Coordinates of C-alpha atoms in Angstrom, one line a residue:
X1 CA -3.9 17.3 4.9
X2 CA -2.3 15.3 2.2
X3 CA -3.4 11.7 1.5
X4 CA -2.7 9.7 -1.6
X5 CA -3.2 6.2 -0.3
X6 CA -6.3 5.2 -2.3
X7 CA -7.0 4.9 -6.0
X8 CA -9.6 7.7 -6.0
X9 CA -7.2 10.3 -4.6
X10 CA -8.0 13.8 -5.9
X11 CA -6.7 14.7 -9.4
X12 CA -4.6 11.5 -9.2
X13 CA -2.2 13.3 -6.9
X14 CA -3.6 13.6 -3.4
X15 CA -6.5 14.8 -1.3
X16 CA -5.7 18.1 0.4
X17 CA -8.9 19.5 1.9
X18 CA -11.2 16.5 2.4
X19 CA -10.7 12.9 1.4
X20 CA -12.8 11.4 -1.4
X21 CA -13.5 8.7 1.2
X22 CA -15.2 11.3 3.4
X23 CA -12.5 11.9 6.0
X24 CA -11.9 15.5 7.0
X25 CA -8.6 17.2 7.7
X26 CA -9.0 16.5 11.4
X27 CA -9.3 12.7 11.0
X28 CA -6.5 12.7 8.4
X29 CA -4.2 14.5 10.8
X30 CA -5.1 12.1 13.6
X31 CA -4.4 9.1 11.4
X32 CA -1.0 10.5 10.7
X33 CA -0.4 11.2 14.3
X34 CA -1.4 7.7 15.3
X35 CA 0.9 6.2 12.7
X36 CA 3.7 8.4 14.1
X37 CA 3.0 7.3 17.6
X38 CA 2.9 3.6 16.5
X39 CA 6.4 4.0 15.0
X40 CA 7.6 5.0 18.5
X41 CA 5.9 2.0 20.0
X42 CA 7.3 -0.2 17.3
X43 CA 10.9 0.9 17.9
X44 CA 10.5 0.0 21.6
X45 CA 8.9 -3.3 20.7
X46 CA 11.8 -4.2 18.4
X47 CA 14.3 -3.4 21.2
X48 CA 12.2 -5.3 23.8
X49 CA 12.2 -8.4 21.6
X50 CA 16.0 -8.3 21.6
X51 CA 16.1 -8.7 25.4
X52 CA 13.4 -11.4 25.3
X53 CA 10.3 -9.3 26.1
X54 CA 7.3 -9.9 23.8
X55 CA 4.0 -8.4 24.9
X56 CA 0.9 -9.9 23.2
X57 CA -1.2 -6.8 24.2
X58 CA 1.3 -4.6 22.3
X59 CA 1.3 -7.0 19.3
X60 CA -2.5 -7.0 19.1
X61 CA -2.8 -3.3 19.6
X62 CA -0.2 -2.5 16.9
X63 CA -2.1 -4.5 14.3
X64 CA -5.5 -3.0 15.3
X65 CA -4.3 0.6 15.4
X66 CA -2.4 0.2 12.1
X67 CA -5.6 -1.3 10.5
X68 CA -7.6 1.6 11.8
X69 CA -5.7 4.0 9.5
X70 CA -6.8 2.0 6.4
X71 CA -9.2 3.7 4.0
X72 CA -12.9 3.6 4.9
X73 CA -12.4 2.0 8.4
X74 CA -12.9 4.6 11.1
X75 CA -13.8 8.3 10.8
X76 CA -14.5 9.0 14.5
X77 CA -12.0 11.5 16.0
X78 CA -12.7 10.4 19.6
X79 CA -11.6 6.9 18.9
X80 CA -8.3 8.1 17.3
X81 CA -7.7 10.2 20.4
X82 CA -8.1 7.1 22.5
X83 CA -5.8 5.0 20.3
X84 CA -3.1 7.8 20.3
X85 CA -3.0 8.1 24.0
X86 CA -3.0 4.3 24.5
X87 CA -0.1 4.0 22.0
X88 CA 2.0 6.3 24.1
X89 CA 1.1 4.6 27.4
X90 CA 2.0 1.2 25.9
X91 CA 5.3 2.6 24.5
X92 CA 6.3 4.1 27.9
X93 CA 5.4 1.0 29.9
X94 CA 7.1 -1.4 27.5
X95 CA 10.2 0.9 27.3
X96 CA 10.6 0.8 31.1
X97 CA 10.4 -3.0 31.1
X98 CA 12.8 -3.3 28.2
X99 CA 15.4 -0.9 29.6
X100 CA 15.1 -2.7 32.9
X101 CA 16.1 -5.9 31.1
X102 CA 19.1 -4.2 29.6
X103 CA 17.8 -2.7 26.3
X104 CA 19.3 0.5 25.1
X105 CA 16.8 2.9 23.5
X106 CA 17.8 6.4 22.6
X107 CA 15.5 9.4 21.9
X108 CA 17.0 10.2 18.5
X109 CA 13.7 9.6 16.7
X110 CA 10.9 12.0 17.3
X111 CA 8.4 9.2 17.6
X112 CA 10.1 8.0 20.7
X113 CA 9.8 11.3 22.6
X114 CA 6.4 12.3 21.3
X115 CA 3.9 13.5 23.9
X116 CA 0.2 13.9 23.1
X117 CA -1.5 17.3 23.4
X118 CA -4.0 17.9 26.2
X119 CA -7.1 17.8 24.1
X120 CA -8.5 16.7 20.7
X121 CA -7.9 20.0 19.0
X122 CA -4.3 20.0 20.2
X123 CA -3.8 16.4 18.8
X124 CA -5.2 17.5 15.4
X125 CA -2.7 20.4 15.4
X126 CA 0.1 18.1 16.2
X127 CA -0.9 15.9 13.3
X128 CA -1.0 18.8 10.9
X129 CA 2.5 19.9 12.1
X130 CA 3.9 16.5 11.4
X131 CA 3.5 17.0 7.6
X132 CA 3.8 13.2 7.8
X133 CA 4.1 12.0 4.2
X134 CA 6.7 14.5 3.0
X135 CA 8.6 13.9 6.2
X136 CA 9.1 10.2 5.4
X137 CA 12.1 11.1 3.1
X138 CA 13.4 14.0 1.1
X139 CA 14.2 11.8 -1.8
X140 CA 10.9 11.2 -3.7
X141 CA 11.9 7.7 -4.8
X142 CA 12.8 6.5 -1.3
X143 CA 9.7 8.2 0.0
X144 CA 7.6 6.3 -2.6
X145 CA 9.0 3.0 -1.5
X146 CA 8.3 3.9 2.2
X147 CA 4.7 4.8 1.2
X148 CA 4.3 1.5 -0.6
X149 CA 5.6 -0.2 2.5
X150 CA 3.4 1.8 4.9
X151 CA 0.2 1.2 2.8
X152 CA 1.1 -2.4 2.5
X153 CA 1.5 -2.6 6.3
X154 CA -2.0 -1.3 6.7
X155 CA -3.3 -4.1 4.5
X156 CA -1.1 -6.6 6.3
X157 CA -2.4 -5.4 9.7
X158 CA -6.0 -5.8 8.5
X159 CA -5.5 -9.5 7.6
X160 CA -3.5 -10.1 10.8
X161 CA -6.3 -8.7 12.8
X162 CA -9.0 -10.7 10.9
X163 CA -6.9 -13.9 11.6
X164 CA -6.3 -13.1 15.3
X165 CA -10.1 -12.7 15.9
X166 CA -10.3 -16.4 14.9
X167 CA -7.4 -17.4 17.0
X168 CA -4.8 -17.6 14.3
X169 CA -1.6 -15.6 15.2
X170 CA 2.1 -15.6 14.3
X171 CA 4.9 -13.9 16.2
X172 CA 6.7 -13.7 12.9
X173 CA 4.0 -11.5 11.5
X174 CA 3.8 -9.2 14.6
X175 CA 7.6 -8.9 14.7
X176 CA 7.8 -7.9 11.1
X177 CA 4.9 -5.4 11.4
X178 CA 6.8 -3.7 14.2
X179 CA 10.2 -3.9 12.6
X180 CA 8.9 -2.4 9.3
X181 CA 7.1 0.5 11.1
X182 CA 10.4 1.2 12.9
X183 CA 12.4 1.0 9.7
X184 CA 10.2 3.7 8.1
X185 CA 11.7 6.2 10.5
X186 CA 15.2 5.5 9.2
X187 CA 17.0 7.7 6.6
X188 CA 19.9 5.4 6.0
X189 CA 18.1 2.8 3.9
X190 CA 18.9 2.9 0.2
X191 CA 16.8 2.0 -2.9
X192 CA 17.7 -1.7 -2.8
X193 CA 17.1 -2.1 0.9
X194 CA 13.7 -0.5 0.6
X195 CA 12.7 -2.6 -2.4
X196 CA 13.7 -5.6 -0.3
X197 CA 11.5 -4.3 2.5
X198 CA 8.5 -3.9 0.1
X199 CA 8.9 -7.5 -1.1
X200 CA 9.3 -8.8 2.5
X201 CA 6.0 -7.1 3.3
X202 CA 4.4 -9.2 0.6
X203 CA 6.1 -12.4 1.8
X204 CA 4.9 -11.9 5.4
X205 CA 1.4 -11.1 4.1
X206 CA 1.3 -14.5 2.5
X207 CA 1.7 -16.0 6.0
X208 CA -1.0 -13.7 7.3
X209 CA -3.5 -14.7 4.6
X210 CA -2.6 -18.4 5.3
X211 CA -3.5 -17.8 8.9
X212 CA -6.8 -16.1 8.0
X213 CA -7.6 -18.9 5.7
X214 CA -7.0 -21.4 8.4
X215 CA -9.1 -19.4 10.8
X216 CA -12.0 -19.2 8.3
X217 CA -12.0 -22.8 7.1
X218 CA -11.1 -24.3 10.5
X219 CA -14.0 -22.5 12.2
X220 CA -16.6 -22.5 9.5
X221 CA -15.6 -25.3 7.1
X222 CA -14.3 -25.1 3.5
X223 CA -16.6 -23.1 1.2
X224 CA -18.8 -25.1 -1.1
X225 CA -20.5 -24.0 -4.3
X226 CA -23.7 -22.2 -3.2
X227 CA -26.4 -20.3 -5.1
X228 CA -27.2 -17.1 -3.3
X229 CA -30.6 -15.3 -3.8
X230 CA -30.4 -11.7 -4.9
X231 CA -34.0 -11.1 -3.8
X232 CA -35.6 -11.1 -0.4
X233 CA -38.1 -12.7 1.9
X234 CA -41.1 -11.0 3.5
X235 CA -40.2 -10.0 7.0
X236 CA -37.8 -8.1 9.2
X237 CA -34.2 -7.7 8.0
X238 CA -30.6 -7.1 9.0
X239 CA -27.9 -6.3 6.4
X240 CA -24.2 -7.2 7.3
X241 CA -21.4 -5.5 5.5
X242 CA -17.6 -5.7 5.8
X243 CA -15.5 -8.9 6.0
X244 CA -15.8 -10.4 9.5
X245 CA -17.2 -13.9 9.6
X246 CA -17.2 -14.1 13.4
X247 CA -19.4 -11.0 13.7
X248 CA -21.8 -12.6 11.2
X249 CA -21.8 -15.9 13.2
X250 CA -22.6 -14.1 16.5
X251 CA -25.4 -12.1 14.9
X252 CA -26.9 -15.2 13.3
X253 CA -26.9 -16.9 16.7
X254 CA -28.4 -13.9 18.5
X255 CA -31.2 -13.5 15.8
X256 CA -32.3 -17.2 16.0
X257 CA -36.1 -17.5 16.1
X258 CA -36.6 -13.8 16.2
X259 CA -38.3 -13.6 12.8
X260 CA -35.4 -11.7 11.2
X261 CA -33.7 -12.6 7.9
X262 CA -30.0 -11.8 7.7
X263 CA -28.6 -10.6 4.4
X264 CA -25.0 -9.9 3.2
X265 CA -23.7 -6.9 1.5
X266 CA -20.4 -6.3 -0.3
X267 CA -17.6 -8.7 0.5
X268 CA -19.8 -10.7 2.9
X269 CA -21.4 -12.4 -0.1
X270 CA -18.9 -15.4 0.0
X271 CA -20.0 -16.1 3.6
X272 CA -23.0 -18.0 2.2
X273 CA -20.7 -20.7 1.1
X274 CA -19.3 -21.7 4.5
X275 CA -21.1 -24.8 5.9
X276 CA -21.2 -23.6 9.5
X277 CA -22.8 -20.2 8.5
X278 CA -25.2 -21.5 5.8
X279 CA -26.8 -23.9 8.2
X280 CA -28.8 -21.0 9.8
X281 CA -32.2 -21.0 8.1
X282 CA -32.7 -17.3 8.5
X283 CA -29.4 -16.5 6.7
X284 CA -31.0 -15.8 3.4
X285 CA -29.5 -13.8 0.5
X286 CA -27.4 -10.9 -0.7
X287 CA -28.5 -7.3 -1.0
X288 CA -26.8 -4.6 -3.1
X289 CA -23.5 -4.4 -4.8
X290 CA -20.2 -2.9 -3.9
X291 CA -19.3 -0.4 -1.1
X292 CA -19.4 2.8 -3.2
X293 CA -23.1 2.3 -4.0
X294 CA -24.2 2.0 -0.4
X295 CA -25.7 5.5 0.0
X296 CA -28.3 4.8 -2.6
X297 CA -28.8 1.1 -1.8
X298 CA -29.0 1.5 2.0
X299 CA -31.5 4.3 1.7
X300 CA -33.9 1.6 0.3
X301 CA -33.1 -1.2 2.7
X302 CA -36.0 -1.5 5.2
X303 CA -34.0 -2.9 8.1
X304 CA -30.9 -2.5 10.3
X305 CA -27.4 -2.4 8.9
X306 CA -24.2 -3.6 10.6
X307 CA -20.7 -2.7 9.5
X308 CA -18.1 -5.2 10.7
X309 CA -14.9 -3.9 9.1
X310 CA -13.9 -1.3 6.5
X311 CA -15.9 0.1 3.5
X312 CA -18.2 2.4 5.4
X313 CA -19.2 5.7 3.8
X314 CA -20.9 8.7 5.4
X315 CA -24.5 7.5 6.1
X316 CA -27.2 9.7 4.7
X317 CA -29.5 11.3 7.2
X318 CA -32.5 9.2 5.9
X319 CA -31.0 6.0 7.2
X320 CA -28.2 6.8 9.6
X321 CA -30.3 5.8 12.6
X322 CA -30.4 2.3 11.1
X323 CA -26.6 1.9 10.9
X324 CA -24.5 0.3 13.5
X325 CA -20.7 -0.4 13.7
X326 CA -18.5 -2.9 15.5
X327 CA -14.9 -3.8 15.7
X328 CA -12.5 -1.1 14.3
X329 CA -15.0 0.5 11.9
X330 CA -16.7 3.7 13.1
X331 CA -18.5 6.9 12.2
X332 CA -19.2 9.8 14.5
X333 CA -22.7 9.6 16.0
X334 CA -23.4 6.0 15.1
X335 CA -24.1 3.3 17.7
X336 CA -21.0 1.2 18.2
X337 CA -21.3 -2.4 19.4
X338 CA -18.4 -3.0 21.7
X339 CA -16.2 -6.0 22.4
X340 CA -19.0 -7.8 24.2
X341 CA -20.6 -8.2 20.7
X342 CA -24.1 -7.8 22.2
X343 CA -26.1 -7.0 19.0
X344 CA -29.3 -6.3 20.9
X345 CA -29.5 -2.7 19.6
X346 CA -29.2 -3.9 16.0
X347 CA -31.9 -6.5 16.6
X348 CA -34.2 -4.1 18.3
X349 CA -33.9 -1.6 15.5
X350 CA -34.6 -4.3 12.9
X351 CA -37.7 -5.3 14.7
X352 CA -38.9 -1.7 14.9
X353 CA -38.4 -1.2 11.1
X354 CA -40.9 -2.4 8.6
X355 CA -38.8 -5.0 6.8
X356 CA -39.7 -6.3 3.4
X357 CA -43.4 -6.4 2.7
X358 CA -43.3 -9.5 0.4
X359 CA -41.1 -12.1 -1.2
X360 CA -39.2 -11.0 -4.3
X361 CA -37.2 -13.2 -6.7
X362 CA -34.3 -11.4 -8.4
X363 CA -32.4 -14.5 -9.4
X364 CA -29.3 -15.8 -7.8
X365 CA -25.5 -15.9 -8.1
X366 CA -23.0 -18.6 -7.4
X367 CA -20.2 -18.4 -4.8
X368 CA -18.0 -20.8 -3.0
X369 CA -15.3 -21.7 -5.6
X370 CA -12.3 -21.5 -3.2
X371 CA -9.3 -23.8 -3.6
X372 CA -10.9 -26.9 -2.1
X373 CA -13.7 -26.8 -4.6
X374 CA -11.6 -25.9 -7.6
X375 CA -8.9 -28.4 -6.8
X376 CA -11.6 -31.0 -6.2
X377 CA -12.3 -30.9 -10.0
X378 CA -8.6 -30.3 -10.9
X379 CA -8.6 -33.5 -13.1
X380 CA -11.5 -32.0 -15.2
X381 CA -9.7 -28.6 -15.4
X382 CA -6.4 -30.2 -16.5
X383 CA -8.1 -32.4 -19.1
X384 CA -10.0 -29.3 -20.3
X385 CA -6.7 -27.5 -20.9
X386 CA -5.0 -30.5 -22.5
X387 CA -7.9 -31.1 -24.9
X388 CA -8.1 -27.4 -25.8
X389 CA -11.6 -27.0 -24.4
X390 CA -10.2 -24.4 -21.9
X391 CA -7.8 -22.0 -23.6
X392 CA -7.1 -19.5 -20.8
X393 CA -7.8 -18.5 -17.3
X394 CA -8.4 -14.9 -16.2
X395 CA -8.3 -13.7 -12.6
X396 CA -10.4 -10.5 -12.8
X397 CA -10.8 -9.1 -9.3
X398 CA -9.8 -6.6 -6.7
X399 CA -11.5 -3.5 -5.3
X400 CA -14.4 -1.7 -6.9
X401 CA -14.8 2.1 -6.7
X402 CA -16.7 5.1 -7.9
X403 CA -14.0 6.6 -10.1
X404 CA -14.8 6.5 -13.9
X405 CA -13.0 3.8 -15.9
X406 CA -14.1 0.7 -13.9
X407 CA -16.6 -0.3 -16.6
X408 CA -13.4 -1.7 -18.2
X409 CA -13.7 -4.7 -16.0
X410 CA -17.3 -5.4 -16.9
X411 CA -16.5 -5.1 -20.6
X412 CA -13.4 -7.3 -20.2
X413 CA -15.4 -10.2 -18.7
X414 CA -18.2 -9.8 -21.3
X415 CA -15.6 -10.0 -24.1
X416 CA -13.6 -13.0 -22.7
X417 CA -13.9 -15.8 -25.3
X418 CA -16.2 -18.7 -24.6
X419 CA -13.3 -21.1 -24.2
X420 CA -11.9 -19.2 -21.3
X421 CA -12.7 -19.2 -17.5
X422 CA -12.9 -16.2 -15.3
X423 CA -12.0 -16.4 -11.6
X424 CA -12.9 -13.5 -9.5
X425 CA -12.6 -12.3 -5.9
X426 CA -13.2 -9.2 -3.7
X427 CA -15.7 -6.5 -4.4
X428 CA -14.5 -5.9 -7.9
X429 CA -16.7 -8.9 -8.9
X430 CA -19.8 -6.7 -8.5
X431 CA -19.1 -5.2 -11.9
X432 CA -20.1 -8.6 -13.4
X433 CA -21.0 -11.0 -10.7
X434 CA -24.5 -11.6 -12.0
X435 CA -23.4 -12.3 -15.6
X436 CA -24.5 -15.7 -17.0
X437 CA -21.4 -17.0 -18.7
X438 CA -22.4 -20.6 -19.0
X439 CA -19.9 -23.5 -18.4
X440 CA -17.2 -25.6 -20.0
X441 CA -17.7 -29.3 -19.5
X442 CA -19.7 -28.6 -16.4
X443 CA -17.3 -26.1 -14.9
X444 CA -18.8 -22.7 -14.6
X445 CA -17.0 -20.0 -16.6
X446 CA -17.4 -17.5 -13.8
X447 CA -15.9 -18.8 -10.5
X448 CA -16.2 -16.6 -7.4
X449 CA -13.2 -17.5 -5.2
X450 CA -14.3 -15.3 -2.3
X451 CA -13.2 -12.2 -0.4
X452 CA -10.1 -10.1 -1.1
X453 CA -8.1 -12.2 1.4
X454 CA -9.1 -15.3 -0.6
X455 CA -6.4 -14.3 -3.0
X456 CA -4.6 -17.0 -0.9
X457 CA -7.0 -19.5 -2.4
X458 CA -6.4 -18.3 -5.9
X459 CA -2.6 -18.5 -5.3
X460 CA -3.0 -22.1 -4.1
X461 CA -5.0 -23.0 -7.2
X462 CA -2.4 -21.5 -9.4
X463 CA 0.5 -23.3 -7.6
X464 CA -1.4 -26.6 -7.8
X465 CA -2.1 -26.3 -11.5
X466 CA 1.6 -25.3 -12.1
X467 CA 2.6 -28.5 -10.3
X468 CA 0.2 -30.6 -12.4
X469 CA 1.5 -29.2 -15.6
X470 CA 5.1 -29.3 -14.4
X471 CA 5.7 -25.6 -15.1
X472 CA 6.0 -22.3 -13.3
X473 CA 3.0 -20.2 -12.4
X474 CA 4.1 -17.6 -15.0
X475 CA 4.0 -20.3 -17.7
X476 CA 0.3 -21.2 -17.0
X477 CA -2.4 -19.9 -19.4
X478 CA -3.3 -17.5 -16.6
X479 CA -3.5 -13.7 -16.6
X480 CA -4.2 -11.4 -13.7
X481 CA -6.4 -8.3 -14.4
X482 CA -6.6 -6.5 -11.1
X483 CA -8.4 -3.4 -9.9
X484 CA -7.4 -1.6 -6.7
X485 CA -8.8 1.0 -4.4
X486 CA -7.3 0.6 -0.9
X487 CA -4.5 -0.9 1.1
X488 CA -5.7 -4.5 1.2
X489 CA -5.3 -4.5 -2.6
X490 CA -1.8 -2.9 -2.2
X491 CA -0.6 -5.7 0.1
X492 CA -2.1 -8.5 -2.1
X493 CA -0.2 -7.0 -5.0
X494 CA 3.0 -7.0 -3.0
X495 CA 2.4 -10.7 -2.2
X496 CA 2.0 -11.5 -5.8
X497 CA 5.3 -9.6 -6.6
X498 CA 7.0 -11.5 -3.8
X499 CA 5.9 -14.8 -5.5
X500 CA 7.4 -13.6 -8.7
X501 CA 4.1 -13.3 -10.6
X502 CA 4.7 -11.3 -13.7
X503 CA 2.6 -9.5 -16.4
X504 CA 0.0 -8.3 -13.9
X505 CA -2.4 -5.7 -15.4
X506 CA -3.4 -3.1 -12.9
X507 CA -6.0 -0.4 -13.0
X508 CA -8.0 1.7 -13.4
X509 CA -5.1 4.0 -12.7
X510 CA -1.6 3.3 -11.2
X511 CA -1.0 4.5 -7.6
X512 CA -0.2 8.1 -7.2
X513 CA 2.5 7.3 -4.6
X514 CA 4.6 5.3 -7.1
X515 CA 7.2 7.6 -8.8
X516 CA 8.3 7.0 -12.4
X517 CA 11.6 5.6 -11.2
X518 CA 10.0 3.1 -8.8
X519 CA 7.5 2.2 -11.5
X520 CA 10.4 1.4 -13.8
X521 CA 11.8 -1.0 -11.2
X522 CA 8.4 -2.8 -11.1
X523 CA 8.2 -2.9 -14.9
X524 CA 11.8 -4.1 -15.3
X525 CA 11.5 -6.8 -12.7
X526 CA 7.8 -7.9 -12.9
X527 CA 6.5 -6.5 -16.2
X528 CA 3.6 -4.9 -14.3
X529 CA 1.6 -2.7 -16.5
X530 CA -1.5 -0.5 -16.5
X531 CA -4.7 -1.8 -18.1
X532 CA -5.1 -0.6 -21.7
X533 CA -7.7 1.9 -22.9
X534 CA -10.0 -0.9 -24.0
X535 CA -10.4 -4.5 -23.0
X536 CA -10.0 -5.6 -26.6
X537 CA -6.4 -4.4 -26.6
X538 CA -5.5 -6.4 -23.6
X539 CA -7.3 -9.5 -24.7
X540 CA -5.6 -9.4 -28.1
X541 CA -2.2 -9.0 -26.4
X542 CA -2.8 -11.8 -23.9
X543 CA -4.3 -14.3 -26.3
X544 CA -2.0 -13.6 -29.2

């Protein structure tokens, strides 16, 4: 195997025996094989669109299966076998219809003629034989750009799937996802064309995040500032991790009057701020921190645990019987809740477990500072800047992770001057989410914008402030200090680059799949740079 798609990749180069995420060589080879098969389906879907054939089932499946290859989503070989076989079935069926309507599709790309092996072992062998990453292109710089695109597409597919679950879809997004997957099989694209494809990926993701924002706020209302307890109530308990608001909603409805308190974990924390979710009286508080700490924290949780999207790690034997998955997330041997979303097994397990023996107060944190809230006090923010009370804004957020060096973000926030405001989002916030930073004129100095996809809210805040000050976003007293781990962070970075945002500081390390020449392109055009050795260096440079 060879995988270098996440920040924690082995030796900063690539995982070759087992992924640091926990996937083995078999799962890695199946992910490569699924991606290869999806490229064949994508080529056919592009040709079908040209003769007026658009299949919603193919669109949905392409997004779901691409998302399934994102880090920490699914580790179950049986599910990948199902997806691979379904991909080829959809490809062949769509091809017959497209060619019947006049489309011309040759077999000059291996992905178009690929046939699955008879069994799982054979599929794994096919995946190994692909040598997928090196096969993308012999030129390392072109291969680097193709990898950036591929990993961006996995993040784009995730947000597209999240939005579709809430009824928000766009043919433009599906069409691009398929076109880009198809383009990755081409060897006639040069540096400039692939750079344009990378930026187009970011542009389309802005649309996907807009759709997801519309789905979240249209269904559950705009987030409002909300204190969230970090302690617990005496009684039975269910912990919900991941990102999916609809799964949480359905679980809250199914646990009504059952004597079970529902808690959030990881990026589900911002869910407490949505009016339609917070109205449930048994939706109580937040437990634990970021995804990489789950093995220790989950071992101590006395209830059932539900994963709704990515961020799962191998469950320890001590608590694996308490863990359930739904949607695209999966782990071999765990009970998976299917499309009917009947959470009865989760509820029954929670009722069988002891729950918390008593109330415990561990303080609280604030969430719910999405664009509606922040722009609702824009006049105070603008006046604060004009009067000098607010000197600078820092967006410090992104993915958390276990690799050393991430204490930088904690120290950075601790050292931000008292006349500056910190916005944060995604699970990177758990490095400092419980810090008491006070306020400036009644505006909290630490504002939790939400989940990783709520980068859309942060973008809208920045655009609105730039309009108020009659300047460009890059002229605002605003700096982005980002941490990355997986492919949702990659696609958000591409969206920021599409918008022309410059001087982004990225860490804790730069992606292993970016070659020196490609990095030079990013530096020359966007002044992107790695975080410094210490927060003091970056703060001095920014505030000079």
